[in-house]
Amino acid sequence: MNVCEALLDILADYNVKYIFGIPGDAINELIEAIRKQDKIKFIHVMHEESGAFAASAQAKLTGELAVCVGTAGPGGIHLLNGLYDAKMDHAPVLAITGQIETSLIGTAYQQEVNIQALFENVSVYNQTIYDAAQMPEVATLAIQAALSKRSVSHLSIPSNVAVLKVPEYKRQKQIIHSNVLIRPGEDELKKAAALINKAGKPCILAGIGAKHAVNELEQLAALIKAPIIKALRGKDILPDIHPYVIGGTGLLGTRPSLNATQRCDLFIVVGSDFPYHDFYPSAGVSTIQVDHEPHHIGRRHPVDAPLIGDTKITLTELLKLVDEKTDDSFLKNAQNDMKEWLAGQDKIELSADDPIHPQAAARAIGEQLSENAIIACDTGTITVWGARNLRLKNGQKFTLSGGLASMAFALPAAIGAKLSYPDRQVIALCGDGGFAMLMCDFATAVKYNLNIKIFVFNNSKLGLIQMEQEAAGNPEFQTSLHNPEYAEFAKNCGGDRFTIRTAAELNEGISKALASTKPTVVNVFVNPDELTWPPRVTMSQVLNYTKAKIKEFFA
């Protein structure tokens, strides 16, 4: 085998099924090696950034290694945005890049980029293969690093090295996942339990790190009568309509969650690295944090009882030490608060107003999704509507660009998701700005007959940026979009398409789109004047917004 054939041989051992990328001269040998085998399929995307996003989404959803590739120079550069998404959301991705011949490195040759330096910050393992004898060790170490550290690894292969023959090697798997499950010490557990037993108004913030400890999380909440707030990346750990869930946190969260955070006397953070300081309790409120990463503990908010360990094991041990509470008044108040919030949301979500409220579109889509649907959400105002108004059911999956918060994630993420879960319903929630960035890859979905549904919330502007401008007291500037006709674009790509302009068309249009057997774009024209207010509005925000509108009027 040559270097590329050996690399594919190793990747197949690690159950890699797809490689996303675009053929290019510096990776021609890799493309040829893929052609000659039948275990790994090459998915030819229209933009390498889409390939990296698709790989990142696969890794987030499955926890398994995903792979993308780019040729020398621009091909590798295009991968970076999607790879930073994987890095910041702790997803195991291997990036493979081509490189010019080794004899030409350092000569300012065409497409010569210091690719290893370029990938240094985004990757936990970053090597160039200069000798065929480096196989299989280097490839195995790269894969092992990506999986065990849940991040990005990078291998660069110069074109003349790619064809070299690899000495025979013994095919073997090394460590695939780190299965070392850390348990906090007994003293730390007892300290945390004492804080819980003393508290009268405990509140839980749960993130994606609690995903494999849902039963224990529910048991703890029931035992200590604590409402549960979900961080956005943990939206799918529990259904949105759950007796203990009081919504999300942060600017995209709910008023009940904000109220509970401000009124609690104990804050328990389980598997979340939520970054916004303003949405943690005020000074003086005791805090417990459970996380398997020691460097996550206390970096967002002071912690009184750090519990470094696996969330499932930690909660299991904690449950043995915690007393059942009889006073549920704090929980009842939070639940009543949530009922009022949901009733207020119902008024707009179930409204028949035109133009369509985006909240109504999100609610209507959510109500028609199958029980095991996978939802990929983009960044922008669509994130607000997806976070608040799309009510997830038990068994559904939800993913987005969390740490990086990059636009254009949802479409390629849906492609990656559908390849990993071909039998599940997969949809993307997109703003028109985010969709336009990588819309060319809808043609990729058509090419590979991936029956995904793309819902474009069309308000002809970058709505979240306009809101931020105006909340700062500045008039809107350069946020409007000149959109093409997305439905016609979908048709020209060979997919199905629907256009929804009125609330009366909403339910039927969604139903027909979901019933289509083709990749589908649904162009939903939503109210461009809908405001993405935070869960509680301050007087300064109102005044600044008023100033901005006055400036816009006179302009």
Coordinates of C-alpha atoms in Angstrom, one line a residue:
M1 CA 0.0 0.0 0.0
N2 CA 1.1 3.6 -0.6
V3 CA 0.7 6.3 2.1
C4 CA -2.9 7.2 1.1
E5 CA -4.1 3.6 0.9
A6 CA -2.6 2.8 4.3
L7 CA -4.3 5.9 5.8
L8 CA -7.7 4.7 4.4
D9 CA -7.0 1.2 5.8
I10 CA -6.5 2.7 9.2
L11 CA -9.5 5.0 9.0
A12 CA -11.7 2.0 8.0
D13 CA -10.5 0.3 11.2
Y14 CA -11.9 3.2 13.1
N15 CA -15.3 2.8 11.4
V16 CA -15.0 6.0 9.3
K17 CA -17.6 5.8 6.5
Y18 CA -17.3 9.2 4.8
I19 CA -14.7 11.8 3.9
F20 CA -15.9 15.2 2.9
G21 CA -14.0 17.4 0.5
I22 CA -13.2 18.6 -3.0
P23 CA -10.7 16.9 -5.3
G24 CA -7.5 18.8 -6.0
D25 CA -4.1 18.2 -7.5
A26 CA -2.3 17.9 -4.2
I27 CA -4.7 15.2 -3.0
N28 CA -5.2 13.3 -6.3
E29 CA -3.5 10.2 -4.9
L30 CA -5.8 10.2 -1.9
I31 CA -8.9 10.5 -4.2
E32 CA -7.5 7.6 -6.3
A33 CA -7.1 5.5 -3.2
I34 CA -10.7 6.2 -2.2
R35 CA -11.9 5.2 -5.6
K36 CA -10.2 1.8 -5.4
Q37 CA -11.8 0.7 -2.1
D38 CA -15.4 0.4 -1.0
K39 CA -15.4 0.9 2.8
I40 CA -15.2 4.7 2.8
K41 CA -17.2 7.0 0.5
F42 CA -16.0 10.4 -0.7
I43 CA -18.7 13.1 -0.4
H44 CA -17.8 15.8 -2.9
V45 CA -19.1 19.1 -1.4
M46 CA -19.2 22.4 -3.2
H47 CA -17.1 24.2 -0.6
E48 CA -14.5 22.8 1.8
E49 CA -16.1 24.8 4.7
S50 CA -19.2 22.8 4.2
G51 CA -17.2 19.6 4.3
A52 CA -15.7 20.6 7.7
F53 CA -19.1 21.6 9.1
A54 CA -20.6 18.3 8.0
A55 CA -17.8 16.4 9.6
S56 CA -18.1 18.5 12.8
A57 CA -21.9 17.8 13.0
Q58 CA -21.3 14.1 12.5
A59 CA -18.8 14.0 15.3
K60 CA -21.0 16.0 17.6
L61 CA -24.0 13.8 17.0
T62 CA -22.3 10.4 17.1
G63 CA -19.2 11.0 19.2
E64 CA -17.3 9.1 16.6
L65 CA -14.4 10.2 14.4
A66 CA -15.4 12.2 11.3
V67 CA -13.0 13.2 8.5
C68 CA -12.7 16.0 6.0
V69 CA -10.0 16.8 3.4
G70 CA -8.7 19.9 1.5
T71 CA -6.0 20.3 -1.1
A72 CA -2.9 22.4 -0.7
G73 CA -3.3 26.1 -0.1
P74 CA -6.8 27.4 -0.4
G75 CA -8.4 23.9 0.0
G76 CA -6.9 23.5 3.5
I77 CA -7.6 27.2 4.4
H78 CA -11.3 26.7 3.6
L79 CA -11.5 23.9 6.1
L80 CA -10.6 26.1 9.1
N81 CA -14.0 27.6 10.0
G82 CA -15.6 24.2 10.3
L83 CA -12.7 22.8 12.2
Y84 CA -12.8 25.7 14.7
D85 CA -16.4 24.8 15.2
A86 CA -15.4 21.2 16.0
K87 CA -12.6 22.4 18.3
M88 CA -14.9 24.7 20.3
D89 CA -17.7 22.2 20.6
H90 CA -15.4 19.3 21.5
A91 CA -16.0 17.1 18.4
P92 CA -13.5 14.5 17.2
V93 CA -12.5 15.4 13.6
L94 CA -9.5 14.5 11.5
A95 CA -8.6 17.0 8.8
I96 CA -6.3 15.8 6.0
T97 CA -4.6 18.3 3.7
G98 CA -2.5 18.0 0.7
Q99 CA 0.8 19.8 0.3
I100 CA 3.1 20.7 -2.6
E101 CA 6.1 18.4 -3.2
T102 CA 8.7 18.5 -0.4
S103 CA 11.4 19.6 -2.8
L104 CA 9.4 22.8 -3.5
I105 CA 8.6 23.7 0.1
G106 CA 10.2 27.1 0.9
T107 CA 10.4 28.3 -2.7
A108 CA 7.2 30.4 -2.7
Y109 CA 5.7 27.9 -5.1
Q110 CA 2.1 28.2 -6.3
Q111 CA -0.4 27.3 -3.5
E112 CA 2.5 27.0 -1.0
V113 CA 1.2 27.7 2.5
N114 CA 2.8 26.8 5.8
I115 CA -0.1 24.5 6.4
Q116 CA 1.3 23.1 9.6
A117 CA 1.6 26.5 11.2
L118 CA -1.9 27.4 9.9
F119 CA -3.4 24.4 11.7
E120 CA -1.4 24.8 14.9
N121 CA -4.1 26.6 16.9
V122 CA -7.0 24.6 15.8
S123 CA -5.6 21.1 16.3
V124 CA -4.5 19.0 19.3
Y125 CA -2.3 16.9 17.0
N126 CA -0.7 18.4 13.9
Q127 CA 1.9 16.7 11.7
T128 CA 3.2 16.5 8.2
I129 CA 4.0 13.1 6.8
Y130 CA 7.5 13.2 5.3
D131 CA 8.3 9.5 5.2
A132 CA 6.2 6.5 4.4
A133 CA 7.5 4.7 7.4
Q134 CA 5.6 7.1 9.6
M135 CA 2.6 5.0 8.9
P136 CA 0.7 3.7 10.7
E137 CA 1.9 5.3 13.9
V138 CA 1.3 9.0 13.0
A139 CA -2.2 8.3 11.6
T140 CA -3.1 6.3 14.7
L141 CA -1.8 8.9 17.1
A142 CA -3.8 11.6 15.2
I143 CA -7.0 9.6 15.5
Q144 CA -6.3 8.7 19.1
A145 CA -5.7 12.4 19.9
A146 CA -8.9 13.5 18.2
L147 CA -11.0 10.9 20.0
S148 CA -9.5 11.0 23.4
K149 CA -9.3 14.8 23.6
R150 CA -12.6 15.3 21.6
S151 CA -11.0 17.8 19.3
V152 CA -9.3 18.3 15.9
S153 CA -6.3 16.4 14.5
H154 CA -4.5 17.4 11.3
L155 CA -2.3 15.4 8.9
S156 CA -0.7 17.0 5.9
I157 CA 0.6 14.8 3.1
P158 CA 2.9 16.3 0.4
S159 CA 2.0 15.0 -3.1
N160 CA 5.3 13.2 -3.6
V161 CA 5.1 11.4 -0.2
A162 CA 1.5 10.3 -0.9
V163 CA 2.6 7.8 -3.5
L164 CA 5.4 6.2 -1.5
K165 CA 5.0 2.6 -0.5
V166 CA 4.5 1.9 3.2
P167 CA 6.4 -1.0 4.9
E168 CA 4.2 -3.8 6.0
Y169 CA 2.6 -3.2 9.3
K170 CA 0.4 -5.0 11.7
R171 CA -3.1 -3.7 11.6
Q172 CA -4.2 -2.9 15.1
K173 CA -6.4 -0.5 17.0
Q174 CA -4.9 1.6 19.7
I175 CA -6.9 3.4 22.3
I176 CA -10.0 4.7 20.6
H177 CA -11.8 6.5 23.4
S178 CA -10.6 7.4 26.8
N179 CA -12.8 5.2 29.1
V180 CA -11.3 6.4 32.3
L181 CA -14.2 7.6 34.4
I182 CA -13.2 10.0 37.1
R183 CA -15.0 10.0 40.5
P184 CA -14.7 12.9 42.9
G185 CA -13.2 12.3 46.2
E186 CA -15.4 11.4 49.2
D187 CA -14.7 14.7 51.0
E188 CA -15.7 16.8 47.9
L189 CA -18.9 14.8 47.6
K190 CA -19.8 15.2 51.2
K191 CA -19.2 19.0 51.0
A192 CA -21.5 19.3 48.0
A193 CA -24.1 17.2 49.6
A194 CA -24.0 19.3 52.8
L195 CA -24.6 22.4 50.6
I196 CA -27.6 20.7 48.9
N197 CA -29.0 19.5 52.2
K198 CA -28.7 23.0 53.7
A199 CA -30.3 24.8 50.7
G200 CA -33.9 25.9 50.6
K201 CA -34.0 27.0 46.9
P202 CA -31.7 24.9 44.8
C203 CA -31.5 25.4 41.0
I204 CA -29.8 23.2 38.4
L205 CA -28.1 24.4 35.2
A206 CA -27.5 21.3 32.9
G207 CA -25.5 21.3 29.7
I208 CA -24.5 18.8 27.0
G209 CA -22.0 17.2 29.5
A210 CA -25.1 15.8 31.3
K211 CA -26.3 14.0 28.2
H212 CA -25.4 10.5 29.4
A213 CA -26.6 11.2 33.0
V214 CA -30.2 12.2 32.3
N215 CA -31.8 9.7 34.6
E216 CA -29.6 10.7 37.5
L217 CA -30.2 14.4 36.7
E218 CA -34.0 13.8 36.9
Q219 CA -33.6 11.9 40.1
L220 CA -31.6 14.7 41.7
A221 CA -34.1 17.3 40.6
A222 CA -37.0 15.3 42.0
L223 CA -35.2 14.6 45.2
I224 CA -34.2 18.1 46.1
K225 CA -37.1 19.8 44.4
A226 CA -35.0 21.8 42.0
P227 CA -36.0 23.4 38.6
I228 CA -33.7 22.5 35.7
I229 CA -32.3 25.2 33.3
K230 CA -30.8 23.9 30.0
A231 CA -27.8 25.5 28.4
L232 CA -28.3 25.8 24.6
R233 CA -26.1 22.9 23.5
G234 CA -27.9 20.8 26.1
K235 CA -31.3 21.6 24.7
D236 CA -32.0 18.0 23.7
I237 CA -31.0 16.3 27.0
L238 CA -34.6 16.7 28.2
P239 CA -37.8 17.6 26.3
D240 CA -38.7 21.3 26.5
I241 CA -42.1 20.4 28.0
H242 CA -40.9 18.6 31.1
P243 CA -42.2 19.2 34.6
Y244 CA -38.8 20.3 35.9
V245 CA -37.5 22.2 32.9
I246 CA -37.9 26.0 33.0
G247 CA -36.3 26.8 29.7
G248 CA -32.9 27.9 28.5
T249 CA -30.5 30.4 29.9
G250 CA -28.7 33.5 28.6
L251 CA -30.0 36.1 26.0
L252 CA -31.8 33.3 24.2
G253 CA -33.3 31.9 27.4
T254 CA -36.6 32.3 29.3
R255 CA -37.7 34.7 32.0
P256 CA -38.4 31.8 34.4
S257 CA -34.8 30.6 34.2
L258 CA -33.5 34.1 34.8
N259 CA -35.9 34.5 37.8
A260 CA -34.8 31.2 39.3
T261 CA -31.2 32.0 38.8
Q262 CA -31.6 35.3 40.6
R263 CA -33.7 33.9 43.5
C264 CA -32.0 30.6 44.2
D265 CA -29.7 30.0 47.2
L266 CA -27.8 27.2 45.6
F267 CA -26.7 26.8 41.9
I268 CA -25.7 23.4 40.7
V269 CA -24.0 23.3 37.3
V270 CA -23.9 19.9 35.7
G271 CA -21.8 19.4 32.5
S272 CA -22.0 23.0 31.3
D273 CA -19.4 25.6 30.5
F274 CA -21.9 28.3 29.8
P275 CA -19.8 31.4 29.3
Y276 CA -22.0 34.5 30.1
H277 CA -21.2 35.8 33.6
D278 CA -24.4 38.0 33.7
F279 CA -26.6 34.9 33.8
Y280 CA -25.1 33.3 36.9
P281 CA -26.3 34.0 40.4
S282 CA -25.2 37.1 42.3
A283 CA -22.3 36.9 44.8
G284 CA -23.1 35.1 47.9
V285 CA -25.1 32.2 46.3
S286 CA -23.3 28.9 46.8
T287 CA -22.3 27.1 43.6
I288 CA -21.6 23.4 42.9
Q289 CA -20.0 22.5 39.5
V290 CA -19.8 19.0 38.1
D291 CA -17.4 18.5 35.2
H292 CA -14.9 15.9 34.0
E293 CA -12.5 18.7 32.8
P294 CA -10.7 20.2 35.8
H295 CA -9.9 23.4 33.8
H296 CA -13.7 24.0 33.3
I297 CA -14.3 24.3 37.0
G298 CA -14.7 27.8 38.2
R299 CA -13.6 29.6 35.0
R300 CA -17.1 31.1 34.4
H301 CA -18.3 31.7 38.0
P302 CA -16.8 31.1 41.5
V303 CA -17.4 27.6 42.8
D304 CA -17.8 26.5 46.4
A305 CA -17.9 22.8 45.8
P306 CA -16.0 21.6 42.7
L307 CA -16.8 18.0 41.7
I308 CA -14.3 16.8 39.1
G309 CA -15.6 13.7 37.6
D310 CA -17.9 11.9 35.1
T311 CA -21.4 13.4 35.5
K312 CA -23.2 10.1 35.7
I313 CA -20.9 8.6 38.3
T314 CA -20.8 11.9 40.3
L315 CA -24.6 12.3 40.4
T316 CA -25.0 8.6 41.3
E317 CA -22.7 9.1 44.3
L318 CA -24.2 12.4 45.2
L319 CA -27.7 10.9 45.3
K320 CA -26.6 8.5 48.1
L321 CA -25.7 11.5 50.3
V322 CA -28.5 13.9 49.6
D323 CA -31.7 14.1 51.7
E324 CA -35.1 14.4 50.1
K325 CA -36.6 17.8 50.6
T326 CA -40.2 18.3 51.5
D327 CA -40.5 22.0 50.8
D328 CA -41.2 22.4 47.1
S329 CA -42.3 26.0 47.1
F330 CA -39.3 27.2 45.1
L331 CA -39.9 24.6 42.5
K332 CA -43.6 25.3 42.4
N333 CA -43.0 29.0 41.9
A334 CA -40.6 28.3 39.0
Q335 CA -43.1 25.9 37.4
N336 CA -45.9 28.4 37.7
D337 CA -43.6 31.0 36.2
M338 CA -42.9 28.7 33.3
K339 CA -46.6 28.1 32.8
E340 CA -47.1 31.9 32.5
W341 CA -44.2 32.2 30.1
L342 CA -45.4 29.4 27.9
A343 CA -48.9 30.9 27.9
G344 CA -47.4 34.2 26.7
Q345 CA -45.4 32.4 24.0
D346 CA -48.6 30.6 22.9
K347 CA -50.2 33.9 22.1
I348 CA -47.6 34.7 19.5
E349 CA -46.7 31.1 18.5
L350 CA -50.3 30.2 17.7
S351 CA -51.1 33.6 16.1
A352 CA -52.6 33.8 12.7
D353 CA -51.0 37.3 12.1
D354 CA -49.4 38.2 8.8
P355 CA -46.6 38.6 8.2
I356 CA -45.8 35.4 9.9
H357 CA -44.2 35.6 13.3
P358 CA -41.0 33.6 13.2
Q359 CA -42.0 32.2 16.6
A360 CA -45.1 30.8 15.0
A361 CA -43.0 29.2 12.2
A362 CA -40.7 27.5 14.7
R363 CA -43.6 26.2 16.8
A364 CA -45.4 24.9 13.7
I365 CA -42.3 23.1 12.4
G366 CA -41.6 21.5 15.8
E367 CA -45.1 20.2 16.2
Q368 CA -44.9 18.3 12.9
L369 CA -41.5 16.8 13.3
S370 CA -41.2 13.0 13.9
E371 CA -40.3 11.7 17.4
N372 CA -36.7 11.0 16.4
A373 CA -36.0 14.0 14.2
I374 CA -32.6 15.6 14.1
I375 CA -32.6 19.4 14.0
A376 CA -29.5 21.5 12.9
C377 CA -29.9 25.1 13.8
D378 CA -28.0 28.1 12.3
T379 CA -26.7 31.2 14.0
G380 CA -28.6 34.5 14.1
T381 CA -32.2 35.3 14.9
I382 CA -33.0 31.8 13.9
T383 CA -31.0 30.6 17.0
V384 CA -33.4 32.6 19.2
W385 CA -36.5 31.1 17.6
G386 CA -34.9 27.6 17.7
A387 CA -33.9 27.9 21.3
R388 CA -37.2 29.3 22.6
N389 CA -40.0 28.4 20.3
L390 CA -39.1 25.0 18.7
R391 CA -40.3 22.7 21.5
L392 CA -38.1 19.5 21.4
K393 CA -39.6 16.2 22.2
N394 CA -38.0 13.3 23.9
G395 CA -35.8 11.3 21.5
Q396 CA -35.0 14.2 19.2
K397 CA -31.5 15.5 18.6
F398 CA -30.6 19.2 18.3
T399 CA -27.2 20.6 17.2
L400 CA -25.7 24.0 16.3
S401 CA -22.5 25.9 16.2
G402 CA -22.3 26.5 19.9
G403 CA -18.8 27.8 21.0
L404 CA -17.9 29.3 17.6
A405 CA -21.5 30.5 16.8
S406 CA -20.7 30.5 13.1
M407 CA -23.3 31.3 10.5
A408 CA -23.9 28.7 7.6
F409 CA -23.6 25.7 9.9
A410 CA -27.1 24.2 9.6
L411 CA -27.2 23.1 5.9
P412 CA -23.9 21.2 5.9
A413 CA -24.7 19.9 9.3
A414 CA -27.9 18.4 8.0
I415 CA -26.0 16.7 5.2
G416 CA -23.6 15.2 7.7
A417 CA -26.4 14.2 10.0
K418 CA -28.4 12.5 7.3
L419 CA -25.4 10.4 6.2
S420 CA -24.9 9.3 9.8
Y421 CA -28.6 8.7 10.4
P422 CA -30.2 7.8 7.0
D423 CA -33.4 6.5 8.6
R424 CA -34.1 9.6 10.7
Q425 CA -35.9 12.8 9.7
V426 CA -33.3 15.6 9.4
I427 CA -34.1 19.3 9.1
A428 CA -32.1 22.5 9.1
L429 CA -33.4 25.8 10.6
C430 CA -31.7 28.6 8.7
G431 CA -31.8 32.3 8.6
D432 CA -31.6 33.7 5.1
G433 CA -28.1 35.2 5.8
G434 CA -26.7 31.9 7.0
F435 CA -28.3 29.8 4.3
A436 CA -27.0 32.2 1.6
M437 CA -23.4 31.7 2.7
L438 CA -23.2 28.0 1.7
M439 CA -26.4 27.5 -0.2
C440 CA -24.5 25.9 -3.0
D441 CA -24.2 22.7 -1.0
F442 CA -28.0 22.1 -1.3
A443 CA -26.9 20.7 -4.7
T444 CA -24.7 18.3 -2.7
A445 CA -27.8 17.0 -0.9
V446 CA -29.5 16.5 -4.2
K447 CA -26.5 14.8 -5.7
Y448 CA -26.4 12.2 -3.0
N449 CA -30.2 12.0 -2.6
L450 CA -30.1 13.1 1.0
N451 CA -33.7 13.8 1.9
I452 CA -33.1 16.8 4.2
K453 CA -35.5 19.7 4.7
I454 CA -34.2 23.2 4.8
F455 CA -36.4 25.8 6.4
V456 CA -35.2 29.3 5.6
F457 CA -36.6 32.0 7.8
N458 CA -36.6 34.8 5.3
N459 CA -36.6 38.4 6.8
S460 CA -34.3 39.9 4.2
K461 CA -31.8 41.0 6.8
L462 CA -29.2 40.1 9.4
G463 CA -31.8 40.5 12.1
L464 CA -29.7 39.8 15.2
I465 CA -27.0 42.2 14.1
Q466 CA -29.6 45.0 13.5
M467 CA -31.0 44.3 16.9
E468 CA -27.6 44.6 18.5
Q469 CA -26.9 47.8 16.6
E470 CA -30.2 49.4 17.8
A471 CA -29.9 48.1 21.4
A472 CA -26.6 50.0 21.5
G473 CA -28.4 53.2 20.4
N474 CA -27.0 53.1 16.8
P475 CA -29.2 53.1 13.7
E476 CA -29.3 50.1 11.5
F477 CA -26.5 50.0 9.0
Q478 CA -25.7 47.5 6.2
T479 CA -27.8 44.6 7.6
S480 CA -30.3 44.3 4.7
L481 CA -30.0 41.4 2.3
H482 CA -30.7 41.2 -1.4
N483 CA -31.9 37.6 -1.5
P484 CA -32.3 35.4 -4.6
E485 CA -35.5 33.4 -4.9
Y486 CA -34.6 30.4 -2.8
A487 CA -37.5 28.2 -4.0
E488 CA -36.4 28.6 -7.6
F489 CA -32.8 27.9 -6.6
A490 CA -33.9 24.6 -5.0
K491 CA -35.8 23.7 -8.1
N492 CA -32.8 24.5 -10.3
C493 CA -30.6 22.2 -8.1
G494 CA -33.1 19.4 -8.7
G495 CA -34.7 19.5 -5.3
D496 CA -38.2 20.2 -4.1
R497 CA -39.3 23.6 -3.0
F498 CA -42.1 25.4 -1.2
T499 CA -42.8 29.0 -0.5
I500 CA -44.9 30.1 2.6
R501 CA -46.0 33.7 2.7
T502 CA -49.0 33.8 5.1
A503 CA -49.8 32.2 8.4
A504 CA -52.7 30.4 6.8
E505 CA -50.3 28.5 4.6
L506 CA -47.9 27.5 7.4
N507 CA -49.2 24.1 8.6
E508 CA -50.1 22.8 5.1
G509 CA -46.8 24.0 3.6
I510 CA -44.7 22.4 6.4
S511 CA -46.7 19.1 6.1
K512 CA -46.1 18.9 2.3
A513 CA -42.5 19.7 2.7
L514 CA -41.9 17.1 5.3
A515 CA -43.8 14.5 3.1
S516 CA -41.6 15.2 0.1
T517 CA -39.1 12.4 -0.8
K518 CA -36.6 14.9 -2.2
P519 CA -34.2 17.3 -0.5
T520 CA -36.3 20.4 0.0
V521 CA -36.0 24.1 0.6
V522 CA -38.9 25.8 2.4
N523 CA -38.8 29.6 2.0
V524 CA -40.8 31.0 4.9
F525 CA -41.3 34.8 4.7
V526 CA -41.3 36.0 8.3
N527 CA -42.0 39.3 9.9
P528 CA -38.8 41.4 9.4
D529 CA -39.8 43.7 12.3
E530 CA -39.9 40.9 14.9
L531 CA -37.6 41.8 17.9
T532 CA -35.3 39.4 19.5
W533 CA -35.6 40.8 23.0
P534 CA -33.7 39.1 25.9
P535 CA -35.8 37.4 28.6
R536 CA -35.9 40.6 30.6
V537 CA -35.5 44.1 29.0
T538 CA -33.7 46.9 30.8
M539 CA -34.7 50.5 30.6
S540 CA -31.3 51.4 29.0
Q541 CA -32.0 48.9 26.2
V542 CA -35.4 50.4 25.6
L543 CA -33.9 54.0 25.6
N544 CA -31.1 52.9 23.2
Y545 CA -33.5 51.2 20.9
T546 CA -35.7 54.3 20.9
K547 CA -32.7 56.5 20.1
A548 CA -31.8 54.2 17.2
K549 CA -35.3 54.3 15.7
I550 CA -35.3 58.1 15.9
K551 CA -32.0 58.2 14.1
E552 CA -33.2 55.8 11.5
F553 CA -36.4 57.9 11.0
F554 CA -34.4 61.2 10.4
A555 CA -31.9 59.4 8.2

